[in-house]
PDB file of C-alpha atoms in Angstrom:
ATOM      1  CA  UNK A 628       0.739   6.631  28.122  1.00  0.00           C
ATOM      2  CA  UNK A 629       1.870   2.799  27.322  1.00  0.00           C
ATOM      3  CA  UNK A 630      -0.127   0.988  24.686  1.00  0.00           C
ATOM      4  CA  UNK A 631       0.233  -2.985  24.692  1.00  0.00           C
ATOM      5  CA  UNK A 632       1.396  -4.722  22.149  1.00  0.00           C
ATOM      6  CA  UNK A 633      -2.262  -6.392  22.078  1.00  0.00           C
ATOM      7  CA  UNK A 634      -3.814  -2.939  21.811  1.00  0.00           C
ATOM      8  CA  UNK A 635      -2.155  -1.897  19.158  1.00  0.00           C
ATOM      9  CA  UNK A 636      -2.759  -5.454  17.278  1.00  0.00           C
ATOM     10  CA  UNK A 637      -6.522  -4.828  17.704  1.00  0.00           C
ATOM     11  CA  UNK A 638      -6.139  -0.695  16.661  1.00  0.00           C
ATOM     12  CA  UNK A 639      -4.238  -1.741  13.388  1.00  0.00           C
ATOM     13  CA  UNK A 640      -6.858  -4.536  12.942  1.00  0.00           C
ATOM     14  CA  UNK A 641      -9.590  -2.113  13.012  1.00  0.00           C
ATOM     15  CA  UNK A 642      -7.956   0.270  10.686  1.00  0.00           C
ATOM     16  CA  UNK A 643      -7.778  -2.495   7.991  1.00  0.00           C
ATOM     17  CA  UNK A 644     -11.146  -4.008   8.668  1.00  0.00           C
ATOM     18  CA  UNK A 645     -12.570  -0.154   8.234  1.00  0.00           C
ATOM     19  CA  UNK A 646     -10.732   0.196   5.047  1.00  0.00           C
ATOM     20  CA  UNK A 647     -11.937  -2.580   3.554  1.00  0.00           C
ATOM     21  CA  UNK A 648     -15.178  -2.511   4.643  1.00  0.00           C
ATOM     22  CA  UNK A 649     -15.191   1.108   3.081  1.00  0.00           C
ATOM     23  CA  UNK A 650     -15.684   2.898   6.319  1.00  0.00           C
ATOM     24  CA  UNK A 651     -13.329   6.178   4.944  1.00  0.00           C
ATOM     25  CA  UNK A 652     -14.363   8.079   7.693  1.00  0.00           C
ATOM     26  CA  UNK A 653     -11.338   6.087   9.523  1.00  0.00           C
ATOM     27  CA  UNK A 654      -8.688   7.356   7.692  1.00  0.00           C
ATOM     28  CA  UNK A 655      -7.478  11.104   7.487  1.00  0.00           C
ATOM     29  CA  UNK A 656      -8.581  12.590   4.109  1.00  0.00           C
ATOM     30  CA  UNK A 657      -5.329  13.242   2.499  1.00  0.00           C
ATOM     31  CA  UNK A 658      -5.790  16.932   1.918  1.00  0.00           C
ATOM     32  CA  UNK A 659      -5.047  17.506   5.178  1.00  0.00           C
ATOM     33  CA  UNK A 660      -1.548  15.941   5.565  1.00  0.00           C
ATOM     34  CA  UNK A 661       0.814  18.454   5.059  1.00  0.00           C
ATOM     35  CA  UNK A 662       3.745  18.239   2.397  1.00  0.00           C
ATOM     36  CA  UNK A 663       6.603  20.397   2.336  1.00  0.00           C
ATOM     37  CA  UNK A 664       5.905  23.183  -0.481  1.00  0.00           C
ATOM     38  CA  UNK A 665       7.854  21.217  -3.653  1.00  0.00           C
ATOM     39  CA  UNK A 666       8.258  17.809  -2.039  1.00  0.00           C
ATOM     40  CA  UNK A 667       6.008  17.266  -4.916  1.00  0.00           C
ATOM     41  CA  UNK A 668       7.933  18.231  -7.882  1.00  0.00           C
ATOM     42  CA  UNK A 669      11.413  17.047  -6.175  1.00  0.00           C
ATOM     43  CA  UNK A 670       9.996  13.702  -5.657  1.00  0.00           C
ATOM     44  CA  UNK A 671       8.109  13.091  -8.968  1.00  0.00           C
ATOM     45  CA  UNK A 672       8.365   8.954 -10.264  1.00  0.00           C
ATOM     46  CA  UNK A 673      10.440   8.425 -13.302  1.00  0.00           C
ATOM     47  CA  UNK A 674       8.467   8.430 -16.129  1.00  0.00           C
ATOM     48  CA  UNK A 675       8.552   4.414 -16.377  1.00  0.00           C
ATOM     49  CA  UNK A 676       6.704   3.900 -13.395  1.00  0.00           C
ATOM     50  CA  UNK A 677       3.876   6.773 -13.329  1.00  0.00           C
ATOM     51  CA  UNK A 678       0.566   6.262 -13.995  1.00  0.00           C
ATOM     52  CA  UNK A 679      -0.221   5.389 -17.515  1.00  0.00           C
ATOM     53  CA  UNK A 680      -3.666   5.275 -17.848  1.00  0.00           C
ATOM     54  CA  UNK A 681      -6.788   4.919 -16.095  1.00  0.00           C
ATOM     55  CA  UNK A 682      -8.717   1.657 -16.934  1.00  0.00           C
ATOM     56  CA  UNK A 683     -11.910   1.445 -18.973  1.00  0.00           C
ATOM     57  CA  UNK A 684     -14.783  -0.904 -18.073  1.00  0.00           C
ATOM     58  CA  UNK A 685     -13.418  -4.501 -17.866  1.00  0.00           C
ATOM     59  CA  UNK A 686     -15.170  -7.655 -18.378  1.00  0.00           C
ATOM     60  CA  UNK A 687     -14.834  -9.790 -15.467  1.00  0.00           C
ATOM     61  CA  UNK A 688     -12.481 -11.753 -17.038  1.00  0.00           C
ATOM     62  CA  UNK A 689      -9.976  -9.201 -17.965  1.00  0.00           C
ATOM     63  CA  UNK A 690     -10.609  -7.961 -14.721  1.00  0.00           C
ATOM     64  CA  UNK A 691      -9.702 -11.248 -13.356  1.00  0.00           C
ATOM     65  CA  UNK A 692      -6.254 -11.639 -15.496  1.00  0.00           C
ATOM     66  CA  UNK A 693      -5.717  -8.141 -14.737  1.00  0.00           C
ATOM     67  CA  UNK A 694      -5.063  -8.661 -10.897  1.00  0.00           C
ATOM     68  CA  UNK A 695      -3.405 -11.773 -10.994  1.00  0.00           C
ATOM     69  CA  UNK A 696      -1.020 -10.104 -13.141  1.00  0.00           C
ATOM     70  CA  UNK A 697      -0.544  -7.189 -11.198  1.00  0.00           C
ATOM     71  CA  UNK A 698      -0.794  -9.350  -8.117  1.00  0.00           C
ATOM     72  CA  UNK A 699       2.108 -10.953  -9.107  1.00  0.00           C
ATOM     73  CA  UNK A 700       3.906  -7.686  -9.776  1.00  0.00           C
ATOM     74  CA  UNK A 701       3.172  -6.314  -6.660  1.00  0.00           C
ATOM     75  CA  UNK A 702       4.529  -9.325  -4.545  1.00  0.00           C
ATOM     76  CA  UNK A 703       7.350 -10.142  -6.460  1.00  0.00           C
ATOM     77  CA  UNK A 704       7.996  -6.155  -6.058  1.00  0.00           C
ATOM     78  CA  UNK A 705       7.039  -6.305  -2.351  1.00  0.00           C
ATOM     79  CA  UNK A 706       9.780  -9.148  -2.116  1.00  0.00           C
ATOM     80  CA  UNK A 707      12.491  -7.584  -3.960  1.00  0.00           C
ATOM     81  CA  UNK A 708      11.918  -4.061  -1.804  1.00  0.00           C
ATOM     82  CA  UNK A 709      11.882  -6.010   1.775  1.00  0.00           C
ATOM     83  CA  UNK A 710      15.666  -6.651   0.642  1.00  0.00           C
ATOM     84  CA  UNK A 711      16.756  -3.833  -0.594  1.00  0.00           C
ATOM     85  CA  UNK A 712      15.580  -1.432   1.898  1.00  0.00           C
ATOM     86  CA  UNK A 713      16.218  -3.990   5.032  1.00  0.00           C
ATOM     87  CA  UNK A 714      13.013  -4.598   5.829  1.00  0.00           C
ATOM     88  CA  UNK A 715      10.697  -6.876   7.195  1.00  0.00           C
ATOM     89  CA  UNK A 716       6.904  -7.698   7.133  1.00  0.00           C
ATOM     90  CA  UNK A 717       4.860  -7.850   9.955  1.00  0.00           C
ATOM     91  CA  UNK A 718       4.336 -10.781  12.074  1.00  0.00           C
ATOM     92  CA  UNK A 719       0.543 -11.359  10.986  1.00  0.00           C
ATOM     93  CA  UNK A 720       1.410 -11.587   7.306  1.00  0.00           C
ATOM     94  CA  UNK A 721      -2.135 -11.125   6.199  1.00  0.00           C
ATOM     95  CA  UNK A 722      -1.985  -7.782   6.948  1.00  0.00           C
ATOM     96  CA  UNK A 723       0.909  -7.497   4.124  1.00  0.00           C
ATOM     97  CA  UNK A 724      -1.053  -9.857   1.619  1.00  0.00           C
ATOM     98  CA  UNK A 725      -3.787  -7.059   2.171  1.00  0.00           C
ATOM     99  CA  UNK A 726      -1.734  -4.411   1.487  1.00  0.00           C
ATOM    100  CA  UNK A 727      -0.461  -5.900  -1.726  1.00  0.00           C
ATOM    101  CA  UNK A 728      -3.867  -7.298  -2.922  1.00  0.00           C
ATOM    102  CA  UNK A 729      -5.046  -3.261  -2.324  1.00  0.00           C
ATOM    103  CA  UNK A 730      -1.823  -2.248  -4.356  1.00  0.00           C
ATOM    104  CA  UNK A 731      -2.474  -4.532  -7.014  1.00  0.00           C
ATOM    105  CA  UNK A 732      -6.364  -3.368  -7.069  1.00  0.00           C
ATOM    106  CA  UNK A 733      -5.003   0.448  -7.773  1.00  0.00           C
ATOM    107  CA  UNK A 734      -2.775  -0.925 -10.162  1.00  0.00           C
ATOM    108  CA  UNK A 735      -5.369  -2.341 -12.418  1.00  0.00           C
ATOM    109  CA  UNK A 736      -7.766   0.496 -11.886  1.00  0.00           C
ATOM    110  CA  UNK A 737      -5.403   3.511 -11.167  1.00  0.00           C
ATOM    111  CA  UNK A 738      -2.422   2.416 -13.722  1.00  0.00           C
ATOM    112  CA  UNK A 739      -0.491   2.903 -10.536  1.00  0.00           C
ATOM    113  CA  UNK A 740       0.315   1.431  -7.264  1.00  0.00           C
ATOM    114  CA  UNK A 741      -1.580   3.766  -5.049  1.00  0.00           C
ATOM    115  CA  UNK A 742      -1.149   3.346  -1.437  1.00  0.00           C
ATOM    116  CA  UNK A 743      -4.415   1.322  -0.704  1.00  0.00           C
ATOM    117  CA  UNK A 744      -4.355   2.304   3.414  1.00  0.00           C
ATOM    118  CA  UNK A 745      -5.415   6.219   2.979  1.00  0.00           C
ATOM    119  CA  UNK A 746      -8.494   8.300   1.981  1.00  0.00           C
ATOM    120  CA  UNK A 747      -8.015  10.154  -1.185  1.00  0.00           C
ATOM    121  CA  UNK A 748     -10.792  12.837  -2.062  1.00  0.00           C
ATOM    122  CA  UNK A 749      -9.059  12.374  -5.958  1.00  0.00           C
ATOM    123  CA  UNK A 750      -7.540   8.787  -6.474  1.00  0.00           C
ATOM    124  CA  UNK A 751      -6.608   9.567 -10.057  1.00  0.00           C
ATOM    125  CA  UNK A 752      -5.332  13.014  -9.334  1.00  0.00           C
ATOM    126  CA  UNK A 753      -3.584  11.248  -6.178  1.00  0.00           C
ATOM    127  CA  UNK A 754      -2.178   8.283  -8.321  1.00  0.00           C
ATOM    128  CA  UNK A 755      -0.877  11.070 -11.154  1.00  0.00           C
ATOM    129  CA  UNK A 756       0.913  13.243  -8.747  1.00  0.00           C
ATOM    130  CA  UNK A 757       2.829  10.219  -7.720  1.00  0.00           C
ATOM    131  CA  UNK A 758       3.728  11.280  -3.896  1.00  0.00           C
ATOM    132  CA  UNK A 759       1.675   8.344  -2.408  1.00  0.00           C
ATOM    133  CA  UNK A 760       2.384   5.767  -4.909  1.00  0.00           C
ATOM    134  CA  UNK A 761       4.162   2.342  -3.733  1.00  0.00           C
ATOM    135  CA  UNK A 762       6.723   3.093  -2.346  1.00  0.00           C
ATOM    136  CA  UNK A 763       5.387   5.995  -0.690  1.00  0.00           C
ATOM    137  CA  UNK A 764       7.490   9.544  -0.347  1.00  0.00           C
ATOM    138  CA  UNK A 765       7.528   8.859   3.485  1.00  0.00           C
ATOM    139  CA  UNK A 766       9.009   5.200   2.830  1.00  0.00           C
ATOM    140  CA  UNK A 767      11.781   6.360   0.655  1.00  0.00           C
ATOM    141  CA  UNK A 768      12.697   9.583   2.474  1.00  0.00           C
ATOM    142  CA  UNK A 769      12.689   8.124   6.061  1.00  0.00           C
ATOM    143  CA  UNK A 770      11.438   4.285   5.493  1.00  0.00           C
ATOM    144  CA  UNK A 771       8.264   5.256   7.577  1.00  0.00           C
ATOM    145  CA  UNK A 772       5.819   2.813   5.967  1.00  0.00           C
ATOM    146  CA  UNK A 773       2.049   4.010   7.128  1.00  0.00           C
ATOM    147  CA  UNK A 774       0.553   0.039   5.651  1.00  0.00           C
ATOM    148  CA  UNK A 775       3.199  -1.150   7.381  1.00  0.00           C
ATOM    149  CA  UNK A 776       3.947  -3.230   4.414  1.00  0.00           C
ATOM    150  CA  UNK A 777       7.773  -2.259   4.979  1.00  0.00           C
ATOM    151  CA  UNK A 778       9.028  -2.527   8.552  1.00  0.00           C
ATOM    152  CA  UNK A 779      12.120  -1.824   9.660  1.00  0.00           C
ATOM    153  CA  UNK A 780      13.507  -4.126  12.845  1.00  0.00           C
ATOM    154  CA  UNK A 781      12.672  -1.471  15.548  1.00  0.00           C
ATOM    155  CA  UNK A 782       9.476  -1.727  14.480  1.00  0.00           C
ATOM    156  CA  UNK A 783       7.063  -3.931  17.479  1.00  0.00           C
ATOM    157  CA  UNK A 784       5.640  -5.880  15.149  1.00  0.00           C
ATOM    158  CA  UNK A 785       8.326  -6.561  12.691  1.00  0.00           C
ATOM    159  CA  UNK A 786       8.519 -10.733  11.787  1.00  0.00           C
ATOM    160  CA  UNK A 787      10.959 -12.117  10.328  1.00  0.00           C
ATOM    161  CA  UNK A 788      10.050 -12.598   7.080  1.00  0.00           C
ATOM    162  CA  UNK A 789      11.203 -11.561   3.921  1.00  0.00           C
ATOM    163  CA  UNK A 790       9.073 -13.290   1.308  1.00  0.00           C
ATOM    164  CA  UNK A 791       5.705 -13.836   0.752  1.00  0.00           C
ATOM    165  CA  UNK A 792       4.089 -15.716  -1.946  1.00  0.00           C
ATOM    166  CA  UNK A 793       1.743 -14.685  -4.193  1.00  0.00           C
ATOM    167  CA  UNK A 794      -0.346 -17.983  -2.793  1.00  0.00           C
ATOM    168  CA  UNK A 795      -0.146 -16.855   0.593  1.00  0.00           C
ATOM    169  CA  UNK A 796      -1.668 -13.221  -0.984  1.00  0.00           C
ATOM    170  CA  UNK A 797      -4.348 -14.968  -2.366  1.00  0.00           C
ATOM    171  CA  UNK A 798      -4.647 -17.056   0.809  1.00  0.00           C
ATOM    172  CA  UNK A 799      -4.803 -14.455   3.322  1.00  0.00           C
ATOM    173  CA  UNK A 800      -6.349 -11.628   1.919  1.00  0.00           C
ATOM    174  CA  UNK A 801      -9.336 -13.658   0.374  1.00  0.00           C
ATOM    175  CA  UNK A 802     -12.651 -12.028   1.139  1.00  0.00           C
ATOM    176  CA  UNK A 803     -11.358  -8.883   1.964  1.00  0.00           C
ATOM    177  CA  UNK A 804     -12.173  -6.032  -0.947  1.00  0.00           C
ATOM    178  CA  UNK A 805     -13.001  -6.802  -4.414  1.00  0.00           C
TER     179      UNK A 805
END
């Protein structure tokens, strides 16, 4: 069976529309995706980047300086990543600004970068045990990227592009999530 490259478009745009509409039922919960037995412990984050802590109530305005810090971290760490692992963001770059905005959202909440494009059951068991956290164990084991924040050039809908702005974040993912 041959998908087009439109049908796909309009599959990927109804996964992201679904998440962010909060439609879980879209996504496979993550207790059924099977890890090899240790992949856990053998893939744990250094200490410096797991989760520190889970954030209390915030006023709105901490909330507020809270993501545009962490939005900034999470592009400029988007852009820096794209280089390193040879990589490339997808054509429609709001889909990547999404991605990051969600990132940056788990950041502030989670204390951790918690891949914003799956169904957890646990988020703060999920963002402790580390194996989903930005970058993903499936993005640095075989640079399979399920946001497809990362894409590598085989990839149909790789772009071009390297860099994104945090701007063009702002920009494109505005009035999707919080």
């Amino acid at each position: 069976m041959t998908i087009s490259r439109s049908s796909a478009v309009c599959a990927l745009v109804s996964l992201v529309v679904a998440f962010i509409a909060g439609r879980v039922e879209a996504f496979v919960p993550s207790k059924y995706i099977s890890k090899p037995l240790g992949m856990r412990q053998k893939m744990a984050r250094p200490s410096s980047t797991a989760p520190l802590f889970v954030t209390p109530e915030l006023s709105e305005e901490e909330k507020a300086e809270a993501m545009e810090k962490a939005m900034k971290a999470m592009t400029a760490f988007s852009n820096k990543y794209i280089v390193n692992t040879d990589t490339k963001y997808c054509t429609d770059k709001s889909i990547a600004a999404v991605v990051i905005k969600g990132l940056a959202e788990h950041k502030v909440t989670l204390g951790a970068p918690l891949c914003p494009c799956r169904y957890y059951d646990d988020k703060e068991k999920e963002a402790k045990d580390g194996y989903w956290n930005c970058p993903c164990v499936p993005m640095r084991e075989r640079h399979e990227c399920h946001c497809m924040l990362f894409l590598t050039e085989d990839n149909d809908f790789a772009g071009e592009e390297t860099n994104i702005s945090v701007d063009e974040v702002i920009e494109l993912s505005s009035g999707m999530g919080a």
